[in-house]
Amino acid sequence: MARFDHEAAERRWQKAWDDAESFRANDSSAKPKAYVLEMFPYPSGRVHIGHVRNYTMGDVLARMRRAQGFEVLHPMGWDSFGMPAENAAMERGIHPGGWTRANIATMRAQLKRLGFALDWSRELSTCEPDYYGQEQALFLDLLAAGLVYRKESAVNWDPVDMTVLANEQVIDGRGWRSGALVERRKLSQWFLRITDFAEDLLAGLGTLNAWPDKVRLMQENWIGKSQGLQFTFQLDGTVPQGAAGHFDVFTTRPDTLFGASFAAIAADHPLAQALAANNPVLAAFVEECRAGGTSAADIETQDKKGFDTGLSVIHPLDQTVRLPVFIANFVLMDYGTGAIFGCPGHDQRDLDFARKYQLPVTRVVAPAGEENAAIQDEAYVGPGLLCHSAWLDGMTVDAGKAAVIGRAEADGWGKGVTQFRLRDWGVSRQRYWGTPIPVIHCNDCGALPVPRASLPIMLPEDVTFDVPGNPLDRHPTWKHVDCPSCGKPARRETDTLDTFVNSSWYFIRFASAPGDRPFDPVVAAQWLPVGQYIGGVEHAILHLLYARFWTRALQHIGMLDVAEPFAGLFTQGMVTQRTAFKRNKKTNNIVWVATNNVSSNNAGWSVESDTKRRVSLGRVEKMSKSKKNVIDPDDMLGRYGADALRWFMLSDSPPERDLAWSEAGIDGAARFIQRVWRLAETEAGGPADSQPDSDDKALRLLHRIIAAVTSDIDRLQFNKAVARLYELVSALERAPAGAGRRAGVIGLVQMVAPMAPHLAEEAWATLGQPGMVCDATWPLADPALLIEDTVTIAIQVNGKLKDSMEAAKGMDKSAIEAMALGRDKVVRALAAQPIRKIIVVPDRLVNLVV
Ligand code: ANZ
Ligand code: ZN
């Protein structure tokens, strides 16, 4: 009997699918539609194993949906603008476009080798004018609708590289490349009015039932709705020159107002500016606050610093009380009103600040009986009743909030307000490799949209990266154009769009990509929303929020009748791998050793395979080049084949969890492929289809497994589906020849097909089945066959009972083992510890020793 030859099968079936255009999605099909999408990759060079896991999951679902009778859209493309291409250009003197397109060619070939059921006819690349030109058209639509505006805003400025840095390029306050101290600078930039949709984006989360709760919560926190009180502090005494006699603060804790011991304003607050004009020491402090990153996170982690202005304000609830006014580095200008009252008893930042500047700390909320317990190192943020608060004493926190808001509104010094943490989306980037913003600046007419007829505004090819700054800005001719209104010399906008704009609508362009406009609204709405979106949790906030905003904005301006772009979302875990290292003899520093160069010697020690020198094993970590624990998918494709690699990506670990790469795991997957193949070959000579015995054991098992695998894939629990297929294979290997076994093998091949499609096609052909298995209808479980003889098997970890499961009587050891390892409770009980031994007593018990 011949072994399954993965190379030949991959070649044969990939060509057959291509020739038949099997995975081409038909817009006008009458079938129900299913849109399955994985987050499109950045073409960084080569496909990595995380991509393989992500795309395999989507592929299994897409293939099953297709077999179930859906018209499936499963596209692929490239998120191909962005900084790495510019960095490559700077480092190696190659054009970003050449670098990017070469990477795409490599990665496309890699993805094709994996046999994904993709509609390649819809492939798109965001760095090509046919895509970004349509994006420019959409930008102009949003501009015309008033959803785009320009304002001065602070950026991270690297004074050495003379460039604006993204927040993530600022490391400990310094430019990641130059190491120079980053400054805050003001630049005129383009913004999208995402805050107009804050309430809507928040409410929409409530409809996204097929999203992970944690992602919805992250979005909710990012939008950050707070309800509170905005009120006015009056300055006591003479008003400084150039300043108003009062300023507003925003608080979410009006109940704690009697605990106020100071007021604080941001360094950029108008009052601080007015004071700085006549006070050089204060001006220097303001400058100091401006250095360092601009993100809220940067500011949160900085040391609390303040400057006493010498001014004081009058407490609104007690006219006899005065509070000192500080300028503080932890108060942000663009949140609330840029000013606060500090209540050290109940806010940790305020407490740190009060201790540093020796300000009073009063407790105004306490659990019953603790009214006089002093606040120590920690602000009290728990529940309780108000105390030391005059007429508020004895009220709950909520009652106190309502009471103070009521008093402020009645007396006219404040009002209840809603604030959002979400800021408008700044989309200007001072870089070359992005979508040019289609605007022309004229000295007389201002900023004007580029006339539609001149779209796309293409990037010039003849640029250089040998000097710092934006190449578009220093290009000799590109930016010089005539004003579209008055015809006088004017200049193009040289900023390009944030790459998150590119990924905010690519899923719409996949659904419909006419040449003369961004999309056809009728065709796009037939496919959208994406039924199942799959990607990394690192995109849980920004990408998903921007895409949700963009879709809503299009709906708002009447271009597309879809509110939420992604009905279902799944965030998959990472692929991890053990690290290994040795130490440099002189410095004792860690030197990482490539994991694929580590083996065990006869004594059981871990050694470097080539030198035979001892190495230490490090932790199991996310694969990264720097730690040398990367697995190259191409290498694995060559050795084990696409199906084994795909199978392993789905086995061993629940998809939302990390998957630890192991040689044993991929070996096991490759052996499984051969087992399925042997079953098919054995059966190939068997009897033709006939009416099977209704009490055939194999048939009953098959139908139970069809029901289970279908629901497992529906819920994306691929590891469970894999375990069930192990169970089926084991049973079929022992089953006597006959119609039942034949039906079992055919059903097995159909269910294996989404996961190991080349093997399945080859087996299908060998079994003499008509057509290709990818076109066969998904098997349906016959309810009459689902009642079966089962036993309950106890699962123990280190001898302690952790779970139990129903299994077919007489199931073999390896199937019981696989089933037990796939169970949620067991996964949790194991907590990723390596298993030392597995004891199986058939029909009774599994004990996992860790
Ligand atoms: C007094 C107070 C007392 C506060 C207390 C909290 C606890 P969220 O919930 O995130 O909206 N705040 C307001 N504006 C600020 C700004 N521009 N920069 C820094 N902090 C600011 O946060 C609202 C709270 O953050 C507000 O409520 C204010 O401090 C502070 F026991 O006011 B609170
Ligand atoms: Zn003009």
JSON list of N, CA and C in Angstrom, two decimals, residues 575-612:
[
{"chain": "A", "resi": 575, "resn": "VAL", "atom": "N", "xyz": [0.92, 31.25, 18.36]},
{"chain": "A", "resi": 575, "resn": "VAL", "atom": "CA", "xyz": [1.69, 30.01, 18.34]},
{"chain": "A", "resi": 575, "resn": "VAL", "atom": "C", "xyz": [2.98, 30.30, 19.09]},
{"chain": "A", "resi": 576, "resn": "THR", "atom": "N", "xyz": [3.25, 29.46, 20.06]},
{"chain": "A", "resi": 576, "resn": "THR", "atom": "CA", "xyz": [4.42, 29.69, 20.91]},
{"chain": "A", "resi": 576, "resn": "THR", "atom": "C", "xyz": [5.40, 28.53, 20.73]},
{"chain": "A", "resi": 577, "resn": "GLN", "atom": "N", "xyz": [6.57, 28.70, 21.29]},
{"chain": "A", "resi": 577, "resn": "GLN", "atom": "CA", "xyz": [7.58, 27.67, 21.14]},
{"chain": "A", "resi": 577, "resn": "GLN", "atom": "C", "xyz": [8.61, 27.86, 22.23]},
{"chain": "A", "resi": 578, "resn": "ARG", "atom": "N", "xyz": [9.18, 26.74, 22.68]},
{"chain": "A", "resi": 578, "resn": "ARG", "atom": "CA", "xyz": [10.20, 26.82, 23.72]},
{"chain": "A", "resi": 578, "resn": "ARG", "atom": "C", "xyz": [11.41, 27.62, 23.21]},
{"chain": "A", "resi": 579, "resn": "THR", "atom": "N", "xyz": [12.05, 28.35, 24.11]},
{"chain": "A", "resi": 579, "resn": "THR", "atom": "CA", "xyz": [13.29, 29.04, 23.76]},
{"chain": "A", "resi": 579, "resn": "THR", "atom": "C", "xyz": [14.45, 28.27, 24.37]},
{"chain": "A", "resi": 580, "resn": "ALA", "atom": "N", "xyz": [15.63, 28.48, 23.82]},
{"chain": "A", "resi": 580, "resn": "ALA", "atom": "CA", "xyz": [16.82, 27.84, 24.38]},
{"chain": "A", "resi": 580, "resn": "ALA", "atom": "C", "xyz": [17.96, 28.85, 24.33]},
{"chain": "A", "resi": 581, "resn": "PHE", "atom": "N", "xyz": [18.85, 28.75, 25.30]},
{"chain": "A", "resi": 581, "resn": "PHE", "atom": "CA", "xyz": [19.94, 29.73, 25.32]},
{"chain": "A", "resi": 581, "resn": "PHE", "atom": "C", "xyz": [21.19, 29.14, 25.95]},
{"chain": "A", "resi": 582, "resn": "LYS", "atom": "N", "xyz": [22.30, 29.81, 25.67]},
{"chain": "A", "resi": 582, "resn": "LYS", "atom": "CA", "xyz": [23.55, 29.53, 26.39]},
{"chain": "A", "resi": 582, "resn": "LYS", "atom": "C", "xyz": [24.06, 30.88, 26.89]},
{"chain": "A", "resi": 583, "resn": "ARG", "atom": "N", "xyz": [25.14, 30.86, 27.65]},
{"chain": "A", "resi": 583, "resn": "ARG", "atom": "CA", "xyz": [25.65, 32.12, 28.16]},
{"chain": "A", "resi": 583, "resn": "ARG", "atom": "C", "xyz": [27.03, 32.41, 27.59]},
{"chain": "A", "resi": 584, "resn": "ASN", "atom": "N", "xyz": [27.23, 33.67, 27.30]},
{"chain": "A", "resi": 584, "resn": "ASN", "atom": "CA", "xyz": [28.54, 34.09, 26.82]},
{"chain": "A", "resi": 584, "resn": "ASN", "atom": "C", "xyz": [29.53, 33.94, 27.98]},
{"chain": "A", "resi": 585, "resn": "LYS", "atom": "N", "xyz": [30.62, 33.20, 27.73]},
{"chain": "A", "resi": 585, "resn": "LYS", "atom": "CA", "xyz": [31.56, 32.87, 28.83]},
{"chain": "A", "resi": 585, "resn": "LYS", "atom": "C", "xyz": [32.13, 34.12, 29.48]},
{"chain": "A", "resi": 586, "resn": "LYS", "atom": "N", "xyz": [32.41, 35.14, 28.70]},
{"chain": "A", "resi": 586, "resn": "LYS", "atom": "CA", "xyz": [33.05, 36.33, 29.27]},
{"chain": "A", "resi": 586, "resn": "LYS", "atom": "C", "xyz": [32.04, 37.21, 29.99]},
{"chain": "A", "resi": 587, "resn": "THR", "atom": "N", "xyz": [30.94, 37.52, 29.29]},
{"chain": "A", "resi": 587, "resn": "THR", "atom": "CA", "xyz": [30.00, 38.52, 29.85]},
{"chain": "A", "resi": 587, "resn": "THR", "atom": "C", "xyz": [28.88, 37.88, 30.67]},
{"chain": "A", "resi": 588, "resn": "ASN", "atom": "N", "xyz": [28.71, 36.55, 30.51]},
{"chain": "A", "resi": 588, "resn": "ASN", "atom": "CA", "xyz": [27.60, 35.85, 31.15]},
{"chain": "A", "resi": 588, "resn": "ASN", "atom": "C", "xyz": [26.23, 36.26, 30.58]},
{"chain": "A", "resi": 589, "resn": "ASN", "atom": "N", "xyz": [26.24, 37.01, 29.47]},
{"chain": "A", "resi": 589, "resn": "ASN", "atom": "CA", "xyz": [24.95, 37.40, 28.86]},
{"chain": "A", "resi": 589, "resn": "ASN", "atom": "C", "xyz": [24.30, 36.21, 28.16]},
{"chain": "A", "resi": 590, "resn": "ILE", "atom": "N", "xyz": [22.97, 36.29, 28.08]},
{"chain": "A", "resi": 590, "resn": "ILE", "atom": "CA", "xyz": [22.22, 35.24, 27.39]},
{"chain": "A", "resi": 590, "resn": "ILE", "atom": "C", "xyz": [22.44, 35.32, 25.88]},
{"chain": "A", "resi": 591, "resn": "VAL", "atom": "N", "xyz": [22.71, 34.18, 25.26]},
{"chain": "A", "resi": 591, "resn": "VAL", "atom": "CA", "xyz": [22.79, 34.10, 23.80]},
{"chain": "A", "resi": 591, "resn": "VAL", "atom": "C", "xyz": [21.72, 33.09, 23.38]},
{"chain": "A", "resi": 592, "resn": "TRP", "atom": "N", "xyz": [20.74, 33.55, 22.62]},
{"chain": "A", "resi": 592, "resn": "TRP", "atom": "CA", "xyz": [19.66, 32.64, 22.23]},
{"chain": "A", "resi": 592, "resn": "TRP", "atom": "C", "xyz": [20.17, 31.63, 21.20]},
{"chain": "A", "resi": 593, "resn": "VAL", "atom": "N", "xyz": [19.70, 30.41, 21.34]},
{"chain": "A", "resi": 593, "resn": "VAL", "atom": "CA", "xyz": [20.07, 29.34, 20.41]},
{"chain": "A", "resi": 593, "resn": "VAL", "atom": "C", "xyz": [18.81, 28.98, 19.63]},
{"chain": "A", "resi": 594, "resn": "ALA", "atom": "N", "xyz": [18.96, 28.83, 18.32]},
{"chain": "A", "resi": 594, "resn": "ALA", "atom": "CA", "xyz": [17.80, 28.50, 17.50]},
{"chain": "A", "resi": 594, "resn": "ALA", "atom": "C", "xyz": [17.16, 27.20, 18.00]},
{"chain": "A", "resi": 595, "resn": "THR", "atom": "N", "xyz": [15.86, 27.26, 18.27]},
{"chain": "A", "resi": 595, "resn": "THR", "atom": "CA", "xyz": [15.20, 26.08, 18.83]},
{"chain": "A", "resi": 595, "resn": "THR", "atom": "C", "xyz": [15.31, 24.87, 17.91]},
{"chain": "A", "resi": 596, "resn": "ASN", "atom": "N", "xyz": [15.34, 25.13, 16.58]},
{"chain": "A", "resi": 596, "resn": "ASN", "atom": "CA", "xyz": [15.40, 23.97, 15.69]},
{"chain": "A", "resi": 596, "resn": "ASN", "atom": "C", "xyz": [16.82, 23.39, 15.60]},
{"chain": "A", "resi": 597, "resn": "ASN", "atom": "N", "xyz": [17.72, 23.95, 16.39]},
{"chain": "A", "resi": 597, "resn": "ASN", "atom": "CA", "xyz": [19.08, 23.40, 16.46]},
{"chain": "A", "resi": 597, "resn": "ASN", "atom": "C", "xyz": [19.32, 22.80, 17.85]},
{"chain": "A", "resi": 598, "resn": "VAL", "atom": "N", "xyz": [18.25, 22.45, 18.54]},
{"chain": "A", "resi": 598, "resn": "VAL", "atom": "CA", "xyz": [18.39, 21.88, 19.88]},
{"chain": "A", "resi": 598, "resn": "VAL", "atom": "C", "xyz": [17.85, 20.45, 19.87]},
{"chain": "A", "resi": 599, "resn": "SER", "atom": "N", "xyz": [18.61, 19.54, 20.46]},
{"chain": "A", "resi": 599, "resn": "SER", "atom": "CA", "xyz": [18.12, 18.16, 20.58]},
{"chain": "A", "resi": 599, "resn": "SER", "atom": "C", "xyz": [18.60, 17.59, 21.91]},
{"chain": "A", "resi": 600, "resn": "SER", "atom": "N", "xyz": [18.18, 16.38, 22.23]},
{"chain": "A", "resi": 600, "resn": "SER", "atom": "CA", "xyz": [18.62, 15.75, 23.48]},
{"chain": "A", "resi": 600, "resn": "SER", "atom": "C", "xyz": [19.75, 14.79, 23.16]},
{"chain": "A", "resi": 601, "resn": "ASN", "atom": "N", "xyz": [20.78, 14.76, 24.01]},
{"chain": "A", "resi": 601, "resn": "ASN", "atom": "CA", "xyz": [21.84, 13.78, 23.79]},
{"chain": "A", "resi": 601, "resn": "ASN", "atom": "C", "xyz": [21.49, 12.49, 24.54]},
{"chain": "A", "resi": 602, "resn": "ASN", "atom": "N", "xyz": [22.38, 11.51, 24.51]},
{"chain": "A", "resi": 602, "resn": "ASN", "atom": "CA", "xyz": [22.07, 10.20, 25.10]},
{"chain": "A", "resi": 602, "resn": "ASN", "atom": "C", "xyz": [21.78, 10.29, 26.59]},
{"chain": "A", "resi": 603, "resn": "ALA", "atom": "N", "xyz": [22.42, 11.23, 27.24]},
{"chain": "A", "resi": 603, "resn": "ALA", "atom": "CA", "xyz": [22.22, 11.37, 28.68]},
{"chain": "A", "resi": 603, "resn": "ALA", "atom": "C", "xyz": [20.94, 12.14, 29.00]},
{"chain": "A", "resi": 604, "resn": "GLY", "atom": "N", "xyz": [20.26, 12.59, 27.96]},
{"chain": "A", "resi": 604, "resn": "GLY", "atom": "CA", "xyz": [19.00, 13.31, 28.21]},
{"chain": "A", "resi": 604, "resn": "GLY", "atom": "C", "xyz": [19.18, 14.80, 28.36]},
{"chain": "A", "resi": 605, "resn": "TRP", "atom": "N", "xyz": [20.40, 15.30, 28.18]},
{"chain": "A", "resi": 605, "resn": "TRP", "atom": "CA", "xyz": [20.62, 16.75, 28.27]},
{"chain": "A", "resi": 605, "resn": "TRP", "atom": "C", "xyz": [20.22, 17.42, 26.97]},
{"chain": "A", "resi": 606, "resn": "SER", "atom": "N", "xyz": [19.82, 18.68, 27.06]},
{"chain": "A", "resi": 606, "resn": "SER", "atom": "CA", "xyz": [19.56, 19.45, 25.84]},
{"chain": "A", "resi": 606, "resn": "SER", "atom": "C", "xyz": [20.87, 20.00, 25.32]},
{"chain": "A", "resi": 607, "resn": "VAL", "atom": "N", "xyz": [21.12, 19.77, 24.03]},
{"chain": "A", "resi": 607, "resn": "VAL", "atom": "CA", "xyz": [22.37, 20.23, 23.42]},
{"chain": "A", "resi": 607, "resn": "VAL", "atom": "C", "xyz": [22.09, 20.92, 22.09]},
{"chain": "A", "resi": 608, "resn": "GLU", "atom": "N", "xyz": [23.05, 21.72, 21.68]},
{"chain": "A", "resi": 608, "resn": "GLU", "atom": "CA", "xyz": [23.01, 22.32, 20.36]},
{"chain": "A", "resi": 608, "resn": "GLU", "atom": "C", "xyz": [23.32, 21.20, 19.38]},
{"chain": "A", "resi": 609, "resn": "SER", "atom": "N", "xyz": [22.45, 20.94, 18.41]},
{"chain": "A", "resi": 609, "resn": "SER", "atom": "CA", "xyz": [22.64, 19.76, 17.56]},
{"chain": "A", "resi": 609, "resn": "SER", "atom": "C", "xyz": [23.97, 19.79, 16.82]},
{"chain": "A", "resi": 610, "resn": "ASP", "atom": "N", "xyz": [24.39, 20.94, 16.33]},
{"chain": "A", "resi": 610, "resn": "ASP", "atom": "CA", "xyz": [25.63, 20.96, 15.54]},
{"chain": "A", "resi": 610, "resn": "ASP", "atom": "C", "xyz": [26.88, 20.87, 16.39]},
{"chain": "A", "resi": 611, "resn": "THR", "atom": "N", "xyz": [26.95, 21.59, 17.50]},
{"chain": "A", "resi": 611, "resn": "THR", "atom": "CA", "xyz": [28.20, 21.61, 18.29]},
{"chain": "A", "resi": 611, "resn": "THR", "atom": "C", "xyz": [28.19, 20.59, 19.42]},
{"chain": "A", "resi": 612, "resn": "LYS", "atom": "N", "xyz": [27.01, 20.04, 19.73]},
{"chain": "A", "resi": 612, "resn": "LYS", "atom": "CA", "xyz": [26.83, 19.11, 20.86]},
{"chain": "A", "resi": 612, "resn": "LYS", "atom": "C", "xyz": [27.07, 19.78, 22.21]}
]
